[in-house]
């Protein structure tokens, strides 16, 4: 019978002193290793909160197969395309902050008949009346000129979203929030609180929800089951955004409200990764927000993530990927200047994280 402690044979990466304290945030290695051996030309799709944009653009900059399932119209300049939310995520969904939103988009993608039941907001502006899908109200900066066009655009994005999980190898999703707003009657989620950036708030119709662990896990499991029914080989990589809440409608101070939100999402993501071989978790949250970073990667507003943090996250991400399986003969993009793209990402002030509460922050 062995009398040796089970800790005696553990590698250095298992101990806080040797893996963290003695090496610092920039000296850590083997922080993450993908459990999957993927083809060299593996396809990736990306969705979620604002921080997910870093992953999508970093994949493109390095020549990986990032699927753009809803490309901009031909000839549209890049800066205009981005203004209209093309090429930000793999479909023009806008930010998907919550598990409830992800499940709703998945159901919409698989059942086109649901399009006619989706809420469309009408809004009177100086240019006249415009229309916005409540599920993605800011994808068209000035709204759509007719309700039919708004519903048609939503249908097109739903089809693109279906392609994003049916035709990919890895579906990357960044969880951002536990807090959200839903329609009291239908239960349908909103992308943002009505009356903040768009729409009009109605206390009789709009219900605040701060989702707990069981609901978040159930929504994610249901969404992933639907996706894998369409694509049994689908791998799902979860991350948690390190960007704090702009504001909270929970009644709590925004600091513990942020801690609750991020810790709950982190717990769900970790448990899902531990219970299913097709799900994994990448620690972008820990790299930016954990004690070893000493908040060094946050801008003066203590929310936006600066260039050095983005670069470090991407270094760990690409170091941990295993793309050693034979390629499938798919065309891949030409790599861009990765450092320049990382810098441009960091230069963008990603304060849109938790934008659903922006207007309630005293602005």
Short mmCIF file of C-alpha atoms in Angstrom, two decimals:
data_model
loop_
_atom_site.label_atom_id
_atom_site.label_comp_id
_atom_site.label_asym_id
_atom_site.label_seq_id
_atom_site.Cartn_x
_atom_site.Cartn_y
_atom_site.Cartn_z
CA UNK A 1 0.00 0.00 0.00
CA UNK A 2 1.43 3.35 -1.03
CA UNK A 3 1.87 5.96 1.69
CA UNK A 4 2.72 8.75 -0.76
CA UNK A 5 0.35 11.68 -0.89
CA UNK A 6 -1.62 11.92 -4.15
CA UNK A 7 -0.18 15.43 -4.46
CA UNK A 8 3.40 14.15 -4.54
CA UNK A 9 3.33 13.19 -8.21
CA UNK A 10 1.38 16.17 -9.52
CA UNK A 11 3.07 18.42 -12.11
CA UNK A 12 4.14 21.97 -11.35
CA UNK A 13 1.03 23.36 -13.11
CA UNK A 14 -1.13 21.90 -10.33
CA UNK A 15 0.34 24.12 -7.60
CA UNK A 16 -0.40 27.81 -7.13
CA UNK A 17 3.16 28.75 -6.20
CA UNK A 18 4.95 27.06 -9.09
CA UNK A 19 2.24 27.64 -11.71
CA UNK A 20 1.15 31.16 -10.80
CA UNK A 21 2.94 33.03 -8.01
CA UNK A 22 6.50 32.27 -9.14
CA UNK A 23 5.92 32.89 -12.85
CA UNK A 24 3.40 35.73 -12.97
CA UNK A 25 0.59 36.21 -15.43
CA UNK A 26 2.93 36.35 -18.44
CA UNK A 27 4.93 33.29 -17.45
CA UNK A 28 2.12 30.79 -17.17
CA UNK A 29 2.07 28.00 -19.72
CA UNK A 30 -0.13 24.99 -20.40
CA UNK A 31 -3.02 27.06 -19.08
CA UNK A 32 -5.43 25.41 -21.50
CA UNK A 33 -5.23 22.47 -23.84
CA UNK A 34 -8.12 21.58 -26.12
CA UNK A 35 -9.34 18.00 -25.56
CA UNK A 36 -10.20 17.68 -29.24
CA UNK A 37 -7.94 16.82 -32.14
CA UNK A 38 -9.38 18.88 -34.96
CA UNK A 39 -8.64 18.93 -38.71
CA UNK A 40 -6.03 21.43 -39.79
CA UNK A 41 -8.71 23.34 -41.67
CA UNK A 42 -11.34 23.09 -38.90
CA UNK A 43 -14.25 25.48 -39.19
CA UNK A 44 -15.05 27.86 -36.32
CA UNK A 45 -18.09 30.02 -35.65
CA UNK A 46 -18.31 32.63 -32.89
CA UNK A 47 -21.16 34.28 -30.98
CA UNK A 48 -21.91 35.81 -27.61
CA UNK A 49 -21.14 39.03 -25.80
CA UNK A 50 -18.86 41.80 -27.02
CA UNK A 51 -15.72 40.00 -25.87
CA UNK A 52 -16.45 37.22 -28.37
CA UNK A 53 -15.47 39.62 -31.14
CA UNK A 54 -11.85 39.26 -30.09
CA UNK A 55 -11.91 35.54 -30.81
CA UNK A 56 -13.64 35.85 -34.18
CA UNK A 57 -11.27 38.50 -35.51
CA UNK A 58 -8.21 36.77 -34.11
CA UNK A 59 -9.22 33.57 -35.92
CA UNK A 60 -9.55 35.50 -39.16
CA UNK A 61 -6.27 37.33 -38.71
CA UNK A 62 -4.39 34.05 -38.37
CA UNK A 63 -5.96 32.45 -41.42
CA UNK A 64 -8.22 30.02 -39.57
CA UNK A 65 -11.47 28.86 -41.10
CA UNK A 66 -13.85 31.29 -39.44
CA UNK A 67 -17.27 30.85 -41.04
CA UNK A 68 -19.05 34.03 -42.05
CA UNK A 69 -22.54 32.67 -42.65
CA UNK A 70 -24.11 36.07 -43.36
CA UNK A 71 -21.59 38.13 -45.36
CA UNK A 72 -22.09 41.75 -46.26
CA UNK A 73 -23.50 42.64 -49.68
CA UNK A 74 -20.78 42.68 -52.38
CA UNK A 75 -18.89 45.93 -52.65
CA UNK A 76 -19.82 47.26 -49.23
CA UNK A 77 -16.73 48.90 -47.63
CA UNK A 78 -15.45 47.14 -44.51
CA UNK A 79 -16.14 50.07 -42.19
CA UNK A 80 -19.73 50.34 -43.42
CA UNK A 81 -20.23 46.56 -43.20
CA UNK A 82 -19.11 46.58 -39.58
CA UNK A 83 -21.41 49.51 -38.80
CA UNK A 84 -24.26 47.33 -40.03
CA UNK A 85 -22.99 44.38 -37.96
CA UNK A 86 -21.71 42.23 -40.81
CA UNK A 87 -18.65 40.14 -40.03
CA UNK A 88 -18.84 40.80 -36.29
CA UNK A 89 -20.19 37.35 -35.46
CA UNK A 90 -20.75 34.41 -37.78
CA UNK A 91 -24.30 35.65 -38.39
CA UNK A 92 -25.79 39.12 -37.94
CA UNK A 93 -27.35 38.36 -34.55
CA UNK A 94 -25.71 41.19 -32.68
CA UNK A 95 -24.58 40.42 -29.14
CA UNK A 96 -26.11 37.35 -27.50
CA UNK A 97 -25.64 37.96 -23.79
CA UNK A 98 -27.64 35.20 -22.10
CA UNK A 99 -28.29 31.48 -22.35
CA UNK A 100 -31.98 32.22 -22.85
CA UNK A 101 -31.17 34.30 -25.94
CA UNK A 102 -28.99 31.53 -27.36
CA UNK A 103 -31.76 28.96 -26.94
CA UNK A 104 -34.27 31.31 -28.57
CA UNK A 105 -32.01 31.89 -31.58
CA UNK A 106 -31.48 28.13 -31.92
CA UNK A 107 -35.21 27.42 -31.93
CA UNK A 108 -35.78 30.22 -34.41
CA UNK A 109 -33.08 28.81 -36.68
CA UNK A 110 -34.70 25.37 -36.71
CA UNK A 111 -38.33 26.45 -37.06
CA UNK A 112 -38.92 29.21 -39.65
CA UNK A 113 -42.62 29.30 -38.69
CA UNK A 114 -41.60 31.11 -35.49
CA UNK A 115 -40.48 34.17 -37.47
CA UNK A 116 -44.03 35.48 -37.82
CA UNK A 117 -44.42 35.42 -34.03
CA UNK A 118 -41.33 37.51 -33.27
CA UNK A 119 -41.88 40.94 -31.78
CA UNK A 120 -41.06 43.92 -34.00
CA UNK A 121 -40.69 47.36 -32.43
CA UNK A 122 -41.83 50.47 -34.28
CA UNK A 123 -40.09 53.73 -33.52
CA UNK A 124 -40.79 57.28 -34.67
CA UNK A 125 -37.61 59.19 -35.54
CA UNK A 126 -36.79 62.45 -37.31
CA UNK A 127 -36.59 60.43 -40.51
CA UNK A 128 -39.99 58.82 -40.00
CA UNK A 129 -41.09 55.48 -38.58
CA UNK A 130 -38.59 52.65 -38.46
CA UNK A 131 -38.89 49.02 -37.38
CA UNK A 132 -36.55 46.84 -35.30
CA UNK A 133 -36.64 43.12 -34.45
CA UNK A 134 -36.77 42.93 -30.64
CA UNK A 135 -34.29 40.04 -30.71
CA UNK A 136 -31.62 42.11 -32.48
CA UNK A 137 -32.80 45.74 -32.48
CA UNK A 138 -29.50 47.47 -33.23
CA UNK A 139 -28.15 45.45 -36.15
CA UNK A 140 -29.51 48.11 -38.53
CA UNK A 141 -28.38 51.47 -37.08
CA UNK A 142 -31.38 53.42 -38.36
CA UNK A 143 -33.85 50.55 -38.23
CA UNK A 144 -35.73 49.08 -41.19
CA UNK A 145 -38.18 51.17 -43.25
CA UNK A 146 -40.98 48.56 -43.05
CA UNK A 147 -42.01 45.79 -40.70
CA UNK A 148 -41.80 43.31 -43.57
CA UNK A 149 -38.15 44.19 -44.15
CA UNK A 150 -37.35 43.89 -40.45
CA UNK A 151 -38.98 40.46 -40.32
CA UNK A 152 -37.29 39.41 -43.54
CA UNK A 153 -33.88 40.40 -42.17
CA UNK A 154 -34.58 38.41 -39.01
CA UNK A 155 -35.50 35.37 -41.11
CA UNK A 156 -32.26 35.69 -43.08
CA UNK A 157 -30.19 35.87 -39.92
CA UNK A 158 -32.01 32.86 -38.47
CA UNK A 159 -31.10 30.85 -41.58
CA UNK A 160 -27.49 31.99 -41.29
CA UNK A 161 -27.45 31.08 -37.61
CA UNK A 162 -28.57 27.57 -38.50
CA UNK A 163 -25.64 27.26 -40.90
CA UNK A 164 -23.33 28.47 -38.14
CA UNK A 165 -23.91 25.35 -36.07
CA UNK A 166 -24.89 22.89 -38.80
CA UNK A 167 -21.79 23.45 -40.96
CA UNK A 168 -19.05 24.11 -38.42
CA UNK A 169 -16.63 22.03 -36.37
CA UNK A 170 -16.39 24.31 -33.34
CA UNK A 171 -19.12 26.64 -32.09
CA UNK A 172 -17.53 29.21 -29.77
CA UNK A 173 -19.91 30.97 -27.39
CA UNK A 174 -19.00 33.67 -24.85
CA UNK A 175 -21.39 33.99 -21.93
CA UNK A 176 -21.86 37.57 -20.77
CA UNK A 177 -24.82 38.01 -18.42
CA UNK A 178 -27.22 36.35 -16.03
CA UNK A 179 -29.45 39.44 -16.09
CA UNK A 180 -31.92 40.00 -18.90
CA UNK A 181 -35.39 41.08 -19.90
CA UNK A 182 -38.21 38.93 -21.29
CA UNK A 183 -41.74 39.39 -22.56
CA UNK A 184 -44.02 38.64 -19.61
CA UNK A 185 -46.59 36.84 -21.78
CA UNK A 186 -44.49 34.88 -24.28
CA UNK A 187 -41.27 34.46 -22.28
CA UNK A 188 -39.29 35.57 -25.34
CA UNK A 189 -35.97 37.25 -24.40
CA UNK A 190 -34.91 40.71 -25.45
CA UNK A 191 -31.40 41.58 -26.57
CA UNK A 192 -31.53 44.68 -24.39
CA UNK A 193 -33.90 46.32 -21.95
CA UNK A 194 -36.69 47.99 -23.95
CA UNK A 195 -36.47 51.75 -23.67
CA UNK A 196 -32.69 51.94 -23.28
CA UNK A 197 -31.10 51.93 -26.73
CA UNK A 198 -34.30 51.14 -28.63
CA UNK A 199 -37.96 50.34 -28.02
CA UNK A 200 -40.24 51.63 -25.27
CA UNK A 201 -40.37 50.21 -21.77
CA UNK A 202 -43.71 48.87 -20.49
CA UNK A 203 -43.66 47.61 -16.91
CA UNK A 204 -46.75 45.51 -17.58
CA UNK A 205 -45.09 43.63 -20.46
CA UNK A 206 -41.37 43.64 -19.77
CA UNK A 207 -40.08 41.41 -16.99
CA UNK A 208 -36.60 41.47 -15.46
CA UNK A 209 -34.91 38.11 -14.86
CA UNK A 210 -31.65 37.33 -13.12
CA UNK A 211 -31.15 33.71 -14.12
CA UNK A 212 -29.84 31.20 -11.60
CA UNK A 213 -27.56 28.24 -12.28
CA UNK A 214 -30.34 25.65 -12.98
CA UNK A 215 -32.07 27.80 -15.59
CA UNK A 216 -28.83 28.77 -17.33
CA UNK A 217 -27.63 25.19 -17.48
CA UNK A 218 -30.99 23.93 -18.76
CA UNK A 219 -31.12 26.58 -21.49
CA UNK A 220 -27.60 25.80 -22.65
CA UNK A 221 -28.14 22.04 -22.59
CA UNK A 222 -31.35 22.42 -24.60
CA UNK A 223 -29.69 24.69 -27.14
CA UNK A 224 -26.71 22.36 -27.57
CA UNK A 225 -28.95 19.31 -27.92
CA UNK A 226 -30.85 21.02 -30.74
CA UNK A 227 -27.61 22.05 -32.45
CA UNK A 228 -26.10 18.58 -32.22
CA UNK A 229 -29.26 17.03 -33.62
CA UNK A 230 -28.49 19.02 -36.75
CA UNK A 231 -24.73 18.41 -36.52
CA UNK A 232 -23.78 15.34 -34.39
CA UNK A 233 -20.06 16.12 -34.74
CA UNK A 234 -20.38 19.63 -33.33
CA UNK A 235 -17.86 20.75 -30.68
CA UNK A 236 -18.87 23.58 -28.34
CA UNK A 237 -16.28 25.83 -26.74
CA UNK A 238 -17.54 28.07 -23.93
CA UNK A 239 -15.89 31.18 -22.54
CA UNK A 240 -17.02 33.79 -20.01
CA UNK A 241 -16.58 37.49 -20.69
CA UNK A 242 -14.36 39.25 -18.11
CA UNK A 243 -16.07 42.61 -18.74
CA UNK A 244 -18.05 43.77 -15.66
CA UNK A 245 -21.66 44.89 -15.80
CA UNK A 246 -22.31 48.49 -16.75
CA UNK A 247 -25.30 48.53 -14.42
CA UNK A 248 -27.54 46.08 -12.58
CA UNK A 249 -31.31 45.98 -12.25
CA UNK A 250 -31.09 43.38 -9.47
CA UNK A 251 -31.24 45.89 -6.62
CA UNK A 252 -27.74 44.92 -5.47
CA UNK A 253 -24.58 46.97 -5.65
CA UNK A 254 -23.07 46.53 -9.11
CA UNK A 255 -19.87 44.92 -7.73
CA UNK A 256 -21.48 41.86 -6.05
CA UNK A 257 -23.99 41.75 -8.90
CA UNK A 258 -21.09 41.40 -11.33
CA UNK A 259 -19.48 38.73 -9.15
CA UNK A 260 -22.73 36.77 -9.03
CA UNK A 261 -23.19 37.00 -12.78
CA UNK A 262 -19.67 35.96 -13.76
CA UNK A 263 -19.24 33.27 -11.10
CA UNK A 264 -22.55 31.65 -11.97
CA UNK A 265 -21.74 31.61 -15.67
CA UNK A 266 -18.27 30.26 -14.94
CA UNK A 267 -19.70 27.47 -12.79
CA UNK A 268 -22.19 26.44 -15.45
CA UNK A 269 -19.56 26.50 -18.20
CA UNK A 270 -17.12 24.44 -16.17
CA UNK A 271 -19.69 21.85 -15.17
CA UNK A 272 -20.95 21.45 -18.74
CA UNK A 273 -17.36 20.99 -19.93
CA UNK A 274 -16.82 18.36 -17.26
CA UNK A 275 -19.94 16.41 -18.09
CA UNK A 276 -19.88 16.22 -21.89
CA UNK A 277 -16.98 15.31 -24.19
CA UNK A 278 -18.22 17.67 -26.91
CA UNK A 279 -18.15 20.73 -24.59
CA UNK A 280 -15.03 22.51 -23.35
CA UNK A 281 -14.21 25.71 -21.46
CA UNK A 282 -11.47 28.22 -22.33
CA UNK A 283 -10.34 30.46 -19.41
CA UNK A 284 -10.39 33.93 -20.96
CA UNK A 285 -12.18 35.19 -17.84
CA UNK A 286 -9.42 33.98 -15.52
CA UNK A 287 -6.61 35.41 -17.66
CA UNK A 288 -8.07 38.91 -17.45
CA UNK A 289 -9.92 39.03 -14.12
CA UNK A 290 -8.17 36.61 -11.73
CA UNK A 291 -5.75 37.87 -9.01
CA UNK A 292 -2.49 37.25 -10.95
CA UNK A 293 -3.48 39.92 -13.49
CA UNK A 294 -3.86 42.53 -10.71
CA UNK A 295 -6.44 44.34 -12.92
CA UNK A 296 -3.56 45.38 -15.18
CA UNK A 297 -5.48 44.55 -18.36
CA UNK A 298 -8.43 46.82 -17.67
CA UNK A 299 -8.67 50.37 -18.98
CA UNK A 300 -9.15 53.25 -16.47
CA UNK A 301 -12.92 52.61 -16.52
CA UNK A 302 -12.13 49.14 -15.03
CA UNK A 303 -14.33 47.51 -17.68
CA UNK A 304 -12.76 47.70 -21.13
CA UNK A 305 -9.98 45.19 -21.83
CA UNK A 306 -6.80 46.73 -23.22
CA UNK A 307 -4.46 45.48 -25.93
CA UNK A 308 -2.05 43.56 -23.70
CA UNK A 309 -4.88 41.52 -22.22
CA UNK A 310 -6.39 40.70 -25.59
CA UNK A 311 -3.00 39.61 -26.90
CA UNK A 312 -2.34 37.35 -23.92
CA UNK A 313 -5.76 35.71 -24.15
CA UNK A 314 -5.27 34.99 -27.83
CA UNK A 315 -1.78 33.57 -27.24
CA UNK A 316 -3.17 31.01 -24.77
CA UNK A 317 -6.08 30.22 -27.06
CA UNK A 318 -4.01 29.41 -30.11
CA UNK A 319 -1.29 27.64 -28.07
CA UNK A 320 -3.92 25.26 -26.70
CA UNK A 321 -5.60 24.29 -29.99
CA UNK A 322 -4.79 20.86 -31.43
CA UNK A 323 -5.21 21.00 -35.21
CA UNK A 324 -3.18 17.90 -36.02
CA UNK A 325 -5.87 15.79 -37.69
CA UNK A 326 -5.76 15.57 -41.51
CA UNK A 327 -7.29 18.53 -43.31
CA UNK A 328 -10.59 18.07 -45.10
CA UNK A 329 -9.59 20.04 -48.17
CA UNK A 330 -11.41 23.22 -47.24
CA UNK A 331 -10.16 26.57 -48.41
CA UNK A 332 -8.71 28.69 -45.61
CA UNK A 333 -8.23 32.42 -45.38
CA UNK A 334 -4.87 34.11 -45.81
CA UNK A 335 -3.49 35.23 -42.44
CA UNK A 336 -3.40 38.94 -41.71
CA UNK A 337 -1.03 40.77 -39.39
CA UNK A 338 -2.15 39.16 -36.12
CA UNK A 339 -0.52 41.77 -33.89
CA UNK A 340 -2.16 44.60 -35.82
CA UNK A 341 -5.57 42.97 -35.59
CA UNK A 342 -5.19 42.36 -31.85
CA UNK A 343 -4.24 46.01 -31.43
CA UNK A 344 -7.23 47.20 -33.44
CA UNK A 345 -9.51 45.03 -31.35
CA UNK A 346 -8.19 46.49 -28.14
CA UNK A 347 -8.49 50.01 -29.53
CA UNK A 348 -12.24 49.51 -29.89
CA UNK A 349 -13.89 50.49 -26.60
CA UNK A 350 -16.03 47.41 -25.98
CA UNK A 351 -18.37 49.15 -23.58
CA UNK A 352 -21.27 47.51 -25.38
CA UNK A 353 -20.90 44.60 -22.97
CA UNK A 354 -24.03 44.52 -20.83
CA UNK A 355 -25.48 47.31 -23.00
CA UNK A 356 -28.99 46.12 -22.13
CA UNK A 357 -28.69 48.16 -18.92
CA UNK A 358 -26.69 51.08 -20.30
CA UNK A 359 -29.45 53.67 -20.13
CA UNK A 360 -30.31 52.82 -16.53
CA UNK A 361 -26.76 53.71 -15.47
CA UNK A 362 -27.64 57.35 -14.96
CA UNK A 363 -26.92 58.28 -18.56
#
